[in-house]
Amino acid sequence: EPEVTQTPSHQVTQMGQEVILRCVPISNHLYFYWYRQILGQKVEFLVSFYNNEISEKSEIFDDQFSVERPDGSNFTLKIRSTKLEDSAMYFCASSPSRQGVSPLHFGNGTRLTVT
Amino acid sequence: DAKTTQPPSMDCAEGRAANLPCNHSTISGNEYVYWYRQIHSQGPQYIIHGLKNNETNEMASLIITEDRKSSTLILPHATLRDTAVYYCIVKIRGEAGNQFYFGTGTSLTVIP
């Protein structure tokens, strides 16, 4: 069964550094998402992306964050200047159509640790 | 999106059916009920979804009451690998928002 893959599985960075988290969505999917989960807390929506532009974003997704689909397969989340509170699991997801009925398929996440 | 209420935790004996309840008393007519689960710190895994009819797939069954104010996810023969946090989410179909809101879910422990 096709799956969403994320790399790296664990990323450690120093405060103030830029990080790029990478995702390869399922190949025939058109909608892409980033969620995050701070340790012990809920899974939170960050952003959705379709047709090379952001569809929706949450309050968490401020100017420090950006997303990009640089080629036909990768979908990336960039954090420009990391803060300690950015430490979390970051999950990429994709779906073949808008979430109305189609469920999301999630990757297994990247654990980001900011020191 | 309608809010959901789930018990924070449940236990189930291995091999028995696990019945996970969810209340969504403010659900509207065009909102679907979705179930996901999260095993340890892995990504959420889609299980099943439905509108008003009961649904069954290879993982589980979803029973939705006639008034749609509550539903039950049934894992027919729970195994140790079913130990996870189970999320019940109601989501409007179509244009009204793109994101799922994950609550705190039910932490299911399958006991040997």
mmCIF file with all atom_site columns, C-alpha atoms in Angstrom:
data_model
loop_
_atom_site.group_PDB
_atom_site.id
_atom_site.type_symbol
_atom_site.label_atom_id
_atom_site.label_alt_id
_atom_site.label_comp_id
_atom_site.label_asym_id
_atom_site.label_entity_id
_atom_site.label_seq_id
_atom_site.pdbx_PDB_ins_code
_atom_site.Cartn_x
_atom_site.Cartn_y
_atom_site.Cartn_z
_atom_site.occupancy
_atom_site.B_iso_or_equiv
_atom_site.pdbx_formal_charge
_atom_site.auth_seq_id
_atom_site.auth_comp_id
_atom_site.auth_asym_id
_atom_site.auth_atom_id
_atom_site.pdbx_PDB_model_num
ATOM 1   C CA . GLU A 1 1   ? 0.000   0.000   0.000  1.00 0.00 ? 1   GLU A CA 1
ATOM 2   C CA . PRO A 1 2   ? 1.425   3.430   -0.928 1.00 0.00 ? 2   PRO A CA 1
ATOM 3   C CA . GLU A 1 3   ? 2.468   5.583   1.996  1.00 0.00 ? 3   GLU A CA 1
ATOM 4   C CA . VAL A 1 4   ? 3.626   9.052   2.912  1.00 0.00 ? 4   VAL A CA 1
ATOM 5   C CA . THR A 1 5   ? 7.320   9.126   3.752  1.00 0.00 ? 5   THR A CA 1
ATOM 6   C CA . GLN A 1 6   ? 9.083   11.742  5.843  1.00 0.00 ? 6   GLN A CA 1
ATOM 7   C CA . THR A 1 7   ? 12.748  12.501  6.320  1.00 0.00 ? 7   THR A CA 1
ATOM 8   C CA . PRO A 1 8   ? 14.621  12.777  8.537  1.00 0.00 ? 8   PRO A CA 1
ATOM 9   C CA . SER A 1 9   ? 12.963  10.815  11.300 1.00 0.00 ? 9   SER A CA 1
ATOM 10  C CA . HIS A 1 10  ? 14.756  12.925  13.900 1.00 0.00 ? 10  HIS A CA 1
ATOM 11  C CA . GLN A 1 11  ? 16.297  16.366  13.485 1.00 0.00 ? 11  GLN A CA 1
ATOM 12  C CA . VAL A 1 12  ? 18.247  18.198  16.145 1.00 0.00 ? 12  VAL A CA 1
ATOM 13  C CA . THR A 1 13  ? 18.999  21.860  15.620 1.00 0.00 ? 13  THR A CA 1
ATOM 14  C CA . GLN A 1 14  ? 20.130  24.866  17.588 1.00 0.00 ? 14  GLN A CA 1
ATOM 15  C CA . MET A 1 15  ? 17.815  27.742  18.360 1.00 0.00 ? 15  MET A CA 1
ATOM 16  C CA . GLY A 1 16  ? 17.849  30.322  15.581 1.00 0.00 ? 16  GLY A CA 1
ATOM 17  C CA . GLN A 1 17  ? 18.854  27.874  12.870 1.00 0.00 ? 17  GLN A CA 1
ATOM 18  C CA . GLU A 1 18  ? 16.774  27.099  9.802  1.00 0.00 ? 18  GLU A CA 1
ATOM 19  C CA . VAL A 1 19  ? 15.398  23.608  9.298  1.00 0.00 ? 19  VAL A CA 1
ATOM 20  C CA . ILE A 1 20  ? 13.697  21.953  6.362  1.00 0.00 ? 20  ILE A CA 1
ATOM 21  C CA . LEU A 1 21  ? 11.496  18.953  6.924  1.00 0.00 ? 21  LEU A CA 1
ATOM 22  C CA . ARG A 1 22  ? 10.841  16.806  3.897  1.00 0.00 ? 22  ARG A CA 1
ATOM 23  C CA . CYS A 1 23  ? 7.879   14.715  2.835  1.00 0.00 ? 23  CYS A CA 1
ATOM 24  C CA . VAL A 1 24  ? 7.051   12.566  -0.161 1.00 0.00 ? 24  VAL A CA 1
ATOM 25  C CA . PRO A 1 25  ? 3.262   12.368  -0.409 1.00 0.00 ? 25  PRO A CA 1
ATOM 26  C CA . ILE A 1 26  ? 1.402   9.507   -2.074 1.00 0.00 ? 26  ILE A CA 1
ATOM 27  C CA . SER A 1 27  ? 1.975   9.897   -5.792 1.00 0.00 ? 27  SER A CA 1
ATOM 28  C CA . ASN A 1 28  ? -1.547  10.515  -7.095 1.00 0.00 ? 28  ASN A CA 1
ATOM 29  C CA . HIS A 1 29  ? -2.594  12.772  -4.220 1.00 0.00 ? 29  HIS A CA 1
ATOM 30  C CA . LEU A 1 30  ? -3.252  16.433  -4.845 1.00 0.00 ? 30  LEU A CA 1
ATOM 31  C CA . TYR A 1 31  ? -3.665  17.950  -1.367 1.00 0.00 ? 31  TYR A CA 1
ATOM 32  C CA . PHE A 1 32  ? -0.886  18.198  1.155  1.00 0.00 ? 32  PHE A CA 1
ATOM 33  C CA . TYR A 1 33  ? -0.815  19.097  4.824  1.00 0.00 ? 33  TYR A CA 1
ATOM 34  C CA . TRP A 1 34  ? 1.479   19.664  7.754  1.00 0.00 ? 34  TRP A CA 1
ATOM 35  C CA . TYR A 1 35  ? 0.426   18.972  11.335 1.00 0.00 ? 35  TYR A CA 1
ATOM 36  C CA . ARG A 1 36  ? 2.468   19.072  14.487 1.00 0.00 ? 36  ARG A CA 1
ATOM 37  C CA . GLN A 1 37  ? 2.240   17.477  17.907 1.00 0.00 ? 37  GLN A CA 1
ATOM 38  C CA . ILE A 1 38  ? 4.101   18.864  20.884 1.00 0.00 ? 38  ILE A CA 1
ATOM 39  C CA . LEU A 1 39  ? 4.994   16.087  23.310 1.00 0.00 ? 39  LEU A CA 1
ATOM 40  C CA . GLY A 1 40  ? 1.950   15.080  25.323 1.00 0.00 ? 40  GLY A CA 1
ATOM 41  C CA . GLN A 1 41  ? -0.386  17.457  23.494 1.00 0.00 ? 41  GLN A CA 1
ATOM 42  C CA . LYS A 1 42  ? -2.924  17.276  20.696 1.00 0.00 ? 42  LYS A CA 1
ATOM 43  C CA . VAL A 1 43  ? -2.227  16.904  17.000 1.00 0.00 ? 43  VAL A CA 1
ATOM 44  C CA . GLU A 1 44  ? -2.539  20.446  15.587 1.00 0.00 ? 44  GLU A CA 1
ATOM 45  C CA . PHE A 1 45  ? -3.155  21.601  12.032 1.00 0.00 ? 45  PHE A CA 1
ATOM 46  C CA . LEU A 1 46  ? -0.532  23.897  10.529 1.00 0.00 ? 46  LEU A CA 1
ATOM 47  C CA . VAL A 1 47  ? -1.196  24.313  6.826  1.00 0.00 ? 47  VAL A CA 1
ATOM 48  C CA . SER A 1 48  ? -2.797  22.831  3.741  1.00 0.00 ? 48  SER A CA 1
ATOM 49  C CA . PHE A 1 49  ? -1.452  23.161  0.201  1.00 0.00 ? 49  PHE A CA 1
ATOM 50  C CA . TYR A 1 50  ? -3.018  22.636  -3.197 1.00 0.00 ? 50  TYR A CA 1
ATOM 51  C CA . ASN A 1 51  ? -2.091  23.609  -6.725 1.00 0.00 ? 51  ASN A CA 1
ATOM 52  C CA . ASN A 1 52  ? 1.178   25.146  -5.578 1.00 0.00 ? 52  ASN A CA 1
ATOM 53  C CA . GLU A 1 53  ? -0.335  27.468  -3.060 1.00 0.00 ? 53  GLU A CA 1
ATOM 54  C CA . ILE A 1 54  ? -1.466  27.516  0.529  1.00 0.00 ? 54  ILE A CA 1
ATOM 55  C CA . SER A 1 55  ? -5.167  26.732  0.919  1.00 0.00 ? 55  SER A CA 1
ATOM 56  C CA . GLU A 1 56  ? -5.464  27.313  4.643  1.00 0.00 ? 56  GLU A CA 1
ATOM 57  C CA . LYS A 1 57  ? -3.196  27.929  7.577  1.00 0.00 ? 57  LYS A CA 1
ATOM 58  C CA . SER A 1 58  ? -3.607  28.051  11.308 1.00 0.00 ? 58  SER A CA 1
ATOM 59  C CA . GLU A 1 59  ? -2.499  30.731  13.748 1.00 0.00 ? 59  GLU A CA 1
ATOM 60  C CA . ILE A 1 60  ? 0.539   28.609  14.513 1.00 0.00 ? 60  ILE A CA 1
ATOM 61  C CA . PHE A 1 61  ? 1.755   28.951  10.930 1.00 0.00 ? 61  PHE A CA 1
ATOM 62  C CA . ASP A 1 62  ? 3.333   32.389  11.227 1.00 0.00 ? 62  ASP A CA 1
ATOM 63  C CA . ASP A 1 63  ? 5.983   34.119  9.131  1.00 0.00 ? 63  ASP A CA 1
ATOM 64  C CA . GLN A 1 64  ? 8.649   31.768  10.434 1.00 0.00 ? 64  GLN A CA 1
ATOM 65  C CA . PHE A 1 65  ? 7.064   28.894  8.534  1.00 0.00 ? 65  PHE A CA 1
ATOM 66  C CA . SER A 1 66  ? 6.871   28.272  4.808  1.00 0.00 ? 66  SER A CA 1
ATOM 67  C CA . VAL A 1 67  ? 5.945   25.356  2.592  1.00 0.00 ? 67  VAL A CA 1
ATOM 68  C CA . GLU A 1 68  ? 7.019   24.427  -0.876 1.00 0.00 ? 68  GLU A CA 1
ATOM 69  C CA . ARG A 1 69  ? 6.579   21.742  -3.460 1.00 0.00 ? 69  ARG A CA 1
ATOM 70  C CA . PRO A 1 70  ? 9.914   22.163  -5.259 1.00 0.00 ? 70  PRO A CA 1
ATOM 71  C CA . ASP A 1 71  ? 9.367   19.311  -7.698 1.00 0.00 ? 71  ASP A CA 1
ATOM 72  C CA . GLY A 1 72  ? 6.727   16.764  -8.574 1.00 0.00 ? 72  GLY A CA 1
ATOM 73  C CA . SER A 1 73  ? 7.291   14.592  -5.559 1.00 0.00 ? 73  SER A CA 1
ATOM 74  C CA . ASN A 1 74  ? 8.594   16.456  -2.508 1.00 0.00 ? 74  ASN A CA 1
ATOM 75  C CA . PHE A 1 75  ? 6.674   18.685  -0.116 1.00 0.00 ? 75  PHE A CA 1
ATOM 76  C CA . THR A 1 76  ? 8.725   20.632  2.400  1.00 0.00 ? 76  THR A CA 1
ATOM 77  C CA . LEU A 1 77  ? 8.170   22.607  5.579  1.00 0.00 ? 77  LEU A CA 1
ATOM 78  C CA . LYS A 1 78  ? 10.770  25.238  6.390  1.00 0.00 ? 78  LYS A CA 1
ATOM 79  C CA . ILE A 1 79  ? 11.172  26.908  9.750  1.00 0.00 ? 79  ILE A CA 1
ATOM 80  C CA . ARG A 1 80  ? 13.315  29.983  9.257  1.00 0.00 ? 80  ARG A CA 1
ATOM 81  C CA . SER A 1 81  ? 14.635  30.634  12.743 1.00 0.00 ? 81  SER A CA 1
ATOM 82  C CA . THR A 1 82  ? 13.771  27.866  15.138 1.00 0.00 ? 82  THR A CA 1
ATOM 83  C CA . LYS A 1 83  ? 12.661  28.487  18.700 1.00 0.00 ? 83  LYS A CA 1
ATOM 84  C CA . LEU A 1 84  ? 12.678  26.116  21.636 1.00 0.00 ? 84  LEU A CA 1
ATOM 85  C CA . GLU A 1 85  ? 8.893   25.872  21.441 1.00 0.00 ? 85  GLU A CA 1
ATOM 86  C CA . ASP A 1 86  ? 9.110   24.528  17.887 1.00 0.00 ? 86  ASP A CA 1
ATOM 87  C CA . SER A 1 87  ? 10.278  21.220  19.336 1.00 0.00 ? 87  SER A CA 1
ATOM 88  C CA . ALA A 1 88  ? 7.590   18.729  18.318 1.00 0.00 ? 88  ALA A CA 1
ATOM 89  C CA . MET A 1 89  ? 6.672   15.876  16.013 1.00 0.00 ? 89  MET A CA 1
ATOM 90  C CA . TYR A 1 90  ? 5.826   17.200  12.574 1.00 0.00 ? 90  TYR A CA 1
ATOM 91  C CA . PHE A 1 91  ? 3.489   15.087  10.469 1.00 0.00 ? 91  PHE A CA 1
ATOM 92  C CA . CYS A 1 92  ? 2.967   15.421  6.754  1.00 0.00 ? 92  CYS A CA 1
ATOM 93  C CA . ALA A 1 93  ? -0.286  14.171  5.237  1.00 0.00 ? 93  ALA A CA 1
ATOM 94  C CA . SER A 1 94  ? -1.817  13.933  1.802  1.00 0.00 ? 94  SER A CA 1
ATOM 95  C CA . SER A 1 95  ? -5.211  13.197  0.325  1.00 0.00 ? 95  SER A CA 1
ATOM 96  C CA . PRO A 1 96  ? -6.497  12.648  -3.197 1.00 0.00 ? 96  PRO A CA 1
ATOM 97  C CA . SER A 1 97  ? -9.118  15.363  -2.825 1.00 0.00 ? 97  SER A CA 1
ATOM 98  C CA . ARG A 1 98  ? -10.325 17.973  -0.386 1.00 0.00 ? 98  ARG A CA 1
ATOM 99  C CA . GLN A 1 99  ? -10.918 16.631  3.066  1.00 0.00 ? 99  GLN A CA 1
ATOM 100 C CA . GLY A 1 100 ? -14.660 16.694  2.712  1.00 0.00 ? 100 GLY A CA 1
ATOM 101 C CA . VAL A 1 101 ? -14.862 12.946  2.365  1.00 0.00 ? 101 VAL A CA 1
ATOM 102 C CA . SER A 1 102 ? -11.400 11.685  1.529  1.00 0.00 ? 102 SER A CA 1
ATOM 103 C CA . PRO A 1 103 ? -9.409  10.805  4.623  1.00 0.00 ? 103 PRO A CA 1
ATOM 104 C CA . LEU A 1 104 ? -5.874  11.997  5.183  1.00 0.00 ? 104 LEU A CA 1
ATOM 105 C CA . HIS A 1 105 ? -2.932  9.655   4.968  1.00 0.00 ? 105 HIS A CA 1
ATOM 106 C CA . PHE A 1 106 ? -0.200  10.602  7.420  1.00 0.00 ? 106 PHE A CA 1
ATOM 107 C CA . GLY A 1 107 ? 3.506   9.930   7.457  1.00 0.00 ? 107 GLY A CA 1
ATOM 108 C CA . ASN A 1 108 ? 5.268   8.753   10.596 1.00 0.00 ? 108 ASN A CA 1
ATOM 109 C CA . GLY A 1 109 ? 6.645   12.167  11.336 1.00 0.00 ? 109 GLY A CA 1
ATOM 110 C CA . THR A 1 110 ? 9.877   14.001  11.962 1.00 0.00 ? 110 THR A CA 1
ATOM 111 C CA . ARG A 1 111 ? 10.810  14.608  15.554 1.00 0.00 ? 111 ARG A CA 1
ATOM 112 C CA . LEU A 1 112 ? 12.308  18.097  15.731 1.00 0.00 ? 112 LEU A CA 1
ATOM 113 C CA . THR A 1 113 ? 14.384  18.937  18.785 1.00 0.00 ? 113 THR A CA 1
ATOM 114 C CA . VAL A 1 114 ? 15.510  22.538  19.189 1.00 0.00 ? 114 VAL A CA 1
ATOM 115 C CA . THR A 1 115 ? 18.276  23.053  21.732 1.00 0.00 ? 115 THR A CA 1
ATOM 116 C CA . ASP B 2 1   ? -17.164 21.565  13.168 1.00 0.00 ? 1   ASP B CA 1
ATOM 117 C CA . ALA B 2 2   ? -19.140 19.707  15.817 1.00 0.00 ? 2   ALA B CA 1
ATOM 118 C CA . LYS B 2 3   ? -17.332 18.888  19.045 1.00 0.00 ? 3   LYS B CA 1
ATOM 119 C CA . THR B 2 4   ? -16.885 15.324  20.175 1.00 0.00 ? 4   THR B CA 1
ATOM 120 C CA . THR B 2 5   ? -16.662 13.756  23.616 1.00 0.00 ? 5   THR B CA 1
ATOM 121 C CA . GLN B 2 6   ? -14.768 10.540  24.249 1.00 0.00 ? 6   GLN B CA 1
ATOM 122 C CA . PRO B 2 7   ? -13.792 8.734   27.439 1.00 0.00 ? 7   PRO B CA 1
ATOM 123 C CA . PRO B 2 8   ? -10.140 9.420   28.191 1.00 0.00 ? 8   PRO B CA 1
ATOM 124 C CA . SER B 2 9   ? -9.166  5.781   28.574 1.00 0.00 ? 9   SER B CA 1
ATOM 125 C CA . MET B 2 10  ? -10.438 2.213   28.198 1.00 0.00 ? 10  MET B CA 1
ATOM 126 C CA . ASP B 2 11  ? -9.116  -1.301  28.647 1.00 0.00 ? 11  ASP B CA 1
ATOM 127 C CA . CYS B 2 12  ? -10.001 -4.333  26.580 1.00 0.00 ? 12  CYS B CA 1
ATOM 128 C CA . ALA B 2 13  ? -8.971  -7.973  26.884 1.00 0.00 ? 13  ALA B CA 1
ATOM 129 C CA . GLU B 2 14  ? -7.041  -9.375  23.969 1.00 0.00 ? 14  GLU B CA 1
ATOM 130 C CA . GLY B 2 15  ? -9.328  -11.234 21.567 1.00 0.00 ? 15  GLY B CA 1
ATOM 131 C CA . ARG B 2 16  ? -12.445 -9.472  22.770 1.00 0.00 ? 16  ARG B CA 1
ATOM 132 C CA . ALA B 2 17  ? -14.317 -6.737  20.950 1.00 0.00 ? 17  ALA B CA 1
ATOM 133 C CA . ALA B 2 18  ? -13.315 -3.196  21.796 1.00 0.00 ? 18  ALA B CA 1
ATOM 134 C CA . ASN B 2 19  ? -16.212 -0.760  21.689 1.00 0.00 ? 19  ASN B CA 1
ATOM 135 C CA . LEU B 2 20  ? -15.145 2.872   21.707 1.00 0.00 ? 20  LEU B CA 1
ATOM 136 C CA . PRO B 2 21  ? -17.941 5.406   22.160 1.00 0.00 ? 21  PRO B CA 1
ATOM 137 C CA . CYS B 2 22  ? -18.111 8.964   20.909 1.00 0.00 ? 22  CYS B CA 1
ATOM 138 C CA . ASN B 2 23  ? -20.723 11.630  21.567 1.00 0.00 ? 23  ASN B CA 1
ATOM 139 C CA . HIS B 2 24  ? -21.309 14.302  18.962 1.00 0.00 ? 24  HIS B CA 1
ATOM 140 C CA . SER B 2 25  ? -24.657 15.719  20.004 1.00 0.00 ? 25  SER B CA 1
ATOM 141 C CA . THR B 2 26  ? -24.259 18.933  17.983 1.00 0.00 ? 26  THR B CA 1
ATOM 142 C CA . ILE B 2 27  ? -23.468 17.201  14.702 1.00 0.00 ? 27  ILE B CA 1
ATOM 143 C CA . SER B 2 28  ? -25.195 18.657  11.686 1.00 0.00 ? 28  SER B CA 1
ATOM 144 C CA . GLY B 2 29  ? -26.695 16.855  8.739  1.00 0.00 ? 29  GLY B CA 1
ATOM 145 C CA . ASN B 2 30  ? -23.727 17.173  6.421  1.00 0.00 ? 30  ASN B CA 1
ATOM 146 C CA . GLU B 2 31  ? -20.984 16.298  8.879  1.00 0.00 ? 31  GLU B CA 1
ATOM 147 C CA . TYR B 2 32  ? -19.191 12.997  8.611  1.00 0.00 ? 32  TYR B CA 1
ATOM 148 C CA . VAL B 2 33  ? -17.803 10.991  11.514 1.00 0.00 ? 33  VAL B CA 1
ATOM 149 C CA . TYR B 2 34  ? -14.170 9.916   11.105 1.00 0.00 ? 34  TYR B CA 1
ATOM 150 C CA . TRP B 2 35  ? -12.047 7.690   13.276 1.00 0.00 ? 35  TRP B CA 1
ATOM 151 C CA . TYR B 2 36  ? -8.278  7.780   13.415 1.00 0.00 ? 36  TYR B CA 1
ATOM 152 C CA . ARG B 2 37  ? -5.819  6.185   15.767 1.00 0.00 ? 37  ARG B CA 1
ATOM 153 C CA . GLN B 2 38  ? -2.287  7.015   16.819 1.00 0.00 ? 38  GLN B CA 1
ATOM 154 C CA . ILE B 2 39  ? 0.012   4.254   17.955 1.00 0.00 ? 39  ILE B CA 1
ATOM 155 C CA . HIS B 2 40  ? 2.664   5.587   20.284 1.00 0.00 ? 40  HIS B CA 1
ATOM 156 C CA . SER B 2 41  ? 4.171   8.614   18.490 1.00 0.00 ? 41  SER B CA 1
ATOM 157 C CA . GLN B 2 42  ? 3.498   7.445   14.958 1.00 0.00 ? 42  GLN B CA 1
ATOM 158 C CA . GLY B 2 43  ? 1.391   9.454   12.520 1.00 0.00 ? 43  GLY B CA 1
ATOM 159 C CA . PRO B 2 44  ? -2.382  9.242   12.883 1.00 0.00 ? 44  PRO B CA 1
ATOM 160 C CA . GLN B 2 45  ? -3.813  6.304   10.963 1.00 0.00 ? 45  GLN B CA 1
ATOM 161 C CA . TYR B 2 46  ? -7.183  6.500   9.244  1.00 0.00 ? 46  TYR B CA 1
ATOM 162 C CA . ILE B 2 47  ? -9.587  3.772   10.330 1.00 0.00 ? 47  ILE B CA 1
ATOM 163 C CA . ILE B 2 48  ? -13.074 4.435   8.992  1.00 0.00 ? 48  ILE B CA 1
ATOM 164 C CA . HIS B 2 49  ? -15.658 7.128   8.344  1.00 0.00 ? 49  HIS B CA 1
ATOM 165 C CA . GLY B 2 50  ? -19.413 7.376   7.822  1.00 0.00 ? 50  GLY B CA 1
ATOM 166 C CA . LEU B 2 51  ? -22.355 9.742   7.473  1.00 0.00 ? 51  LEU B CA 1
ATOM 167 C CA . LYS B 2 52  ? -25.448 7.951   8.710  1.00 0.00 ? 52  LYS B CA 1
ATOM 168 C CA . ASN B 2 53  ? -25.242 4.323   7.719  1.00 0.00 ? 53  ASN B CA 1
ATOM 169 C CA . ASN B 2 54  ? -23.172 1.792   9.600  1.00 0.00 ? 54  ASN B CA 1
ATOM 170 C CA . GLU B 2 55  ? -19.866 1.068   7.923  1.00 0.00 ? 55  GLU B CA 1
ATOM 171 C CA . THR B 2 56  ? -17.446 -1.840  8.032  1.00 0.00 ? 56  THR B CA 1
ATOM 172 C CA . ASN B 2 57  ? -13.995 -2.352  6.603  1.00 0.00 ? 57  ASN B CA 1
ATOM 173 C CA . GLU B 2 58  ? -11.087 -4.678  7.234  1.00 0.00 ? 58  GLU B CA 1
ATOM 174 C CA . MET B 2 59  ? -10.067 -2.781  10.365 1.00 0.00 ? 59  MET B CA 1
ATOM 175 C CA . ALA B 2 60  ? -13.285 -1.949  12.171 1.00 0.00 ? 60  ALA B CA 1
ATOM 176 C CA . SER B 2 61  ? -17.005 -1.277  12.178 1.00 0.00 ? 61  SER B CA 1
ATOM 177 C CA . LEU B 2 62  ? -18.644 2.082   12.754 1.00 0.00 ? 62  LEU B CA 1
ATOM 178 C CA . ILE B 2 63  ? -22.104 2.182   14.267 1.00 0.00 ? 63  ILE B CA 1
ATOM 179 C CA . ILE B 2 64  ? -23.881 5.547   14.104 1.00 0.00 ? 64  ILE B CA 1
ATOM 180 C CA . THR B 2 65  ? -27.115 6.032   16.037 1.00 0.00 ? 65  THR B CA 1
ATOM 181 C CA . GLU B 2 66  ? -30.230 6.940   14.136 1.00 0.00 ? 66  GLU B CA 1
ATOM 182 C CA . ASP B 2 67  ? -30.219 10.495  15.503 1.00 0.00 ? 67  ASP B CA 1
ATOM 183 C CA . ARG B 2 68  ? -26.478 10.696  14.671 1.00 0.00 ? 68  ARG B CA 1
ATOM 184 C CA . LYS B 2 69  ? -25.694 12.162  18.081 1.00 0.00 ? 69  LYS B CA 1
ATOM 185 C CA . SER B 2 70  ? -23.298 9.360   18.948 1.00 0.00 ? 70  SER B CA 1
ATOM 186 C CA . SER B 2 71  ? -21.289 6.592   17.371 1.00 0.00 ? 71  SER B CA 1
ATOM 187 C CA . THR B 2 72  ? -19.273 3.542   18.360 1.00 0.00 ? 72  THR B CA 1
ATOM 188 C CA . LEU B 2 73  ? -16.109 2.218   16.801 1.00 0.00 ? 73  LEU B CA 1
ATOM 189 C CA . ILE B 2 74  ? -15.865 -1.533  17.120 1.00 0.00 ? 74  ILE B CA 1
ATOM 190 C CA . LEU B 2 75  ? -12.610 -3.469  16.827 1.00 0.00 ? 75  LEU B CA 1
ATOM 191 C CA . PRO B 2 76  ? -14.035 -6.995  16.610 1.00 0.00 ? 76  PRO B CA 1
ATOM 192 C CA . HIS B 2 77  ? -11.058 -8.952  17.959 1.00 0.00 ? 77  HIS B CA 1
ATOM 193 C CA . ALA B 2 78  ? -8.635  -6.607  19.684 1.00 0.00 ? 78  ALA B CA 1
ATOM 194 C CA . THR B 2 79  ? -4.944  -7.459  19.602 1.00 0.00 ? 79  THR B CA 1
ATOM 195 C CA . LEU B 2 80  ? -2.036  -5.982  21.541 1.00 0.00 ? 80  LEU B CA 1
ATOM 196 C CA . ARG B 2 81  ? -1.154  -3.974  18.430 1.00 0.00 ? 81  ARG B CA 1
ATOM 197 C CA . ASP B 2 82  ? -4.480  -2.152  18.720 1.00 0.00 ? 82  ASP B CA 1
ATOM 198 C CA . THR B 2 83  ? -3.222  -0.363  21.832 1.00 0.00 ? 83  THR B CA 1
ATOM 199 C CA . ALA B 2 84  ? -3.354  3.282   20.745 1.00 0.00 ? 84  ALA B CA 1
ATOM 200 C CA . VAL B 2 85  ? -5.131  6.606   21.155 1.00 0.00 ? 85  VAL B CA 1
ATOM 201 C CA . TYR B 2 86  ? -8.358  6.628   19.145 1.00 0.00 ? 86  TYR B CA 1
ATOM 202 C CA . TYR B 2 87  ? -9.744  9.906   17.844 1.00 0.00 ? 87  TYR B CA 1
ATOM 203 C CA . CYS B 2 88  ? -13.339 10.533  16.842 1.00 0.00 ? 88  CYS B CA 1
ATOM 204 C CA . ILE B 2 89  ? -13.645 13.561  14.560 1.00 0.00 ? 89  ILE B CA 1
ATOM 205 C CA . VAL B 2 90  ? -16.675 15.085  12.900 1.00 0.00 ? 90  VAL B CA 1
ATOM 206 C CA . LYS B 2 91  ? -15.996 16.967  9.732  1.00 0.00 ? 91  LYS B CA 1
ATOM 207 C CA . ILE B 2 92  ? -18.168 18.871  7.379  1.00 0.00 ? 92  ILE B CA 1
ATOM 208 C CA . ARG B 2 93  ? -18.067 17.797  3.773  1.00 0.00 ? 93  ARG B CA 1
ATOM 209 C CA . GLY B 2 94  ? -16.941 20.259  1.170  1.00 0.00 ? 94  GLY B CA 1
ATOM 210 C CA . GLU B 2 95  ? -15.580 23.738  1.426  1.00 0.00 ? 95  GLU B CA 1
ATOM 211 C CA . ALA B 2 96  ? -15.930 24.553  5.080  1.00 0.00 ? 96  ALA B CA 1
ATOM 212 C CA . GLY B 2 97  ? -12.380 24.158  6.197  1.00 0.00 ? 97  GLY B CA 1
ATOM 213 C CA . ASN B 2 98  ? -9.623  21.828  5.252  1.00 0.00 ? 98  ASN B CA 1
ATOM 214 C CA . GLN B 2 99  ? -8.317  20.646  8.549  1.00 0.00 ? 99  GLN B CA 1
ATOM 215 C CA . PHE B 2 100 ? -9.247  17.922  10.963 1.00 0.00 ? 100 PHE B CA 1
ATOM 216 C CA . TYR B 2 101 ? -9.366  18.905  14.612 1.00 0.00 ? 101 TYR B CA 1
ATOM 217 C CA . PHE B 2 102 ? -7.888  16.202  16.789 1.00 0.00 ? 102 PHE B CA 1
ATOM 218 C CA . GLY B 2 103 ? -9.083  16.185  20.373 1.00 0.00 ? 103 GLY B CA 1
ATOM 219 C CA . THR B 2 104 ? -7.573  14.201  23.215 1.00 0.00 ? 104 THR B CA 1
ATOM 220 C CA . GLY B 2 105 ? -9.135  10.904  22.125 1.00 0.00 ? 105 GLY B CA 1
ATOM 221 C CA . THR B 2 106 ? -9.509  7.626   23.998 1.00 0.00 ? 106 THR B CA 1
ATOM 222 C CA . SER B 2 107 ? -6.388  5.791   25.062 1.00 0.00 ? 107 SER B CA 1
ATOM 223 C CA . LEU B 2 108 ? -7.185  2.112   24.504 1.00 0.00 ? 108 LEU B CA 1
ATOM 224 C CA . THR B 2 109 ? -5.056  -0.469  26.255 1.00 0.00 ? 109 THR B CA 1
ATOM 225 C CA . VAL B 2 110 ? -5.420  -4.065  25.115 1.00 0.00 ? 110 VAL B CA 1
ATOM 226 C CA . ILE B 2 111 ? -4.545  -6.385  27.952 1.00 0.00 ? 111 ILE B CA 1
ATOM 227 C CA . PRO B 2 112 ? -3.069  -9.860  27.353 1.00 0.00 ? 112 PRO B CA 1
#
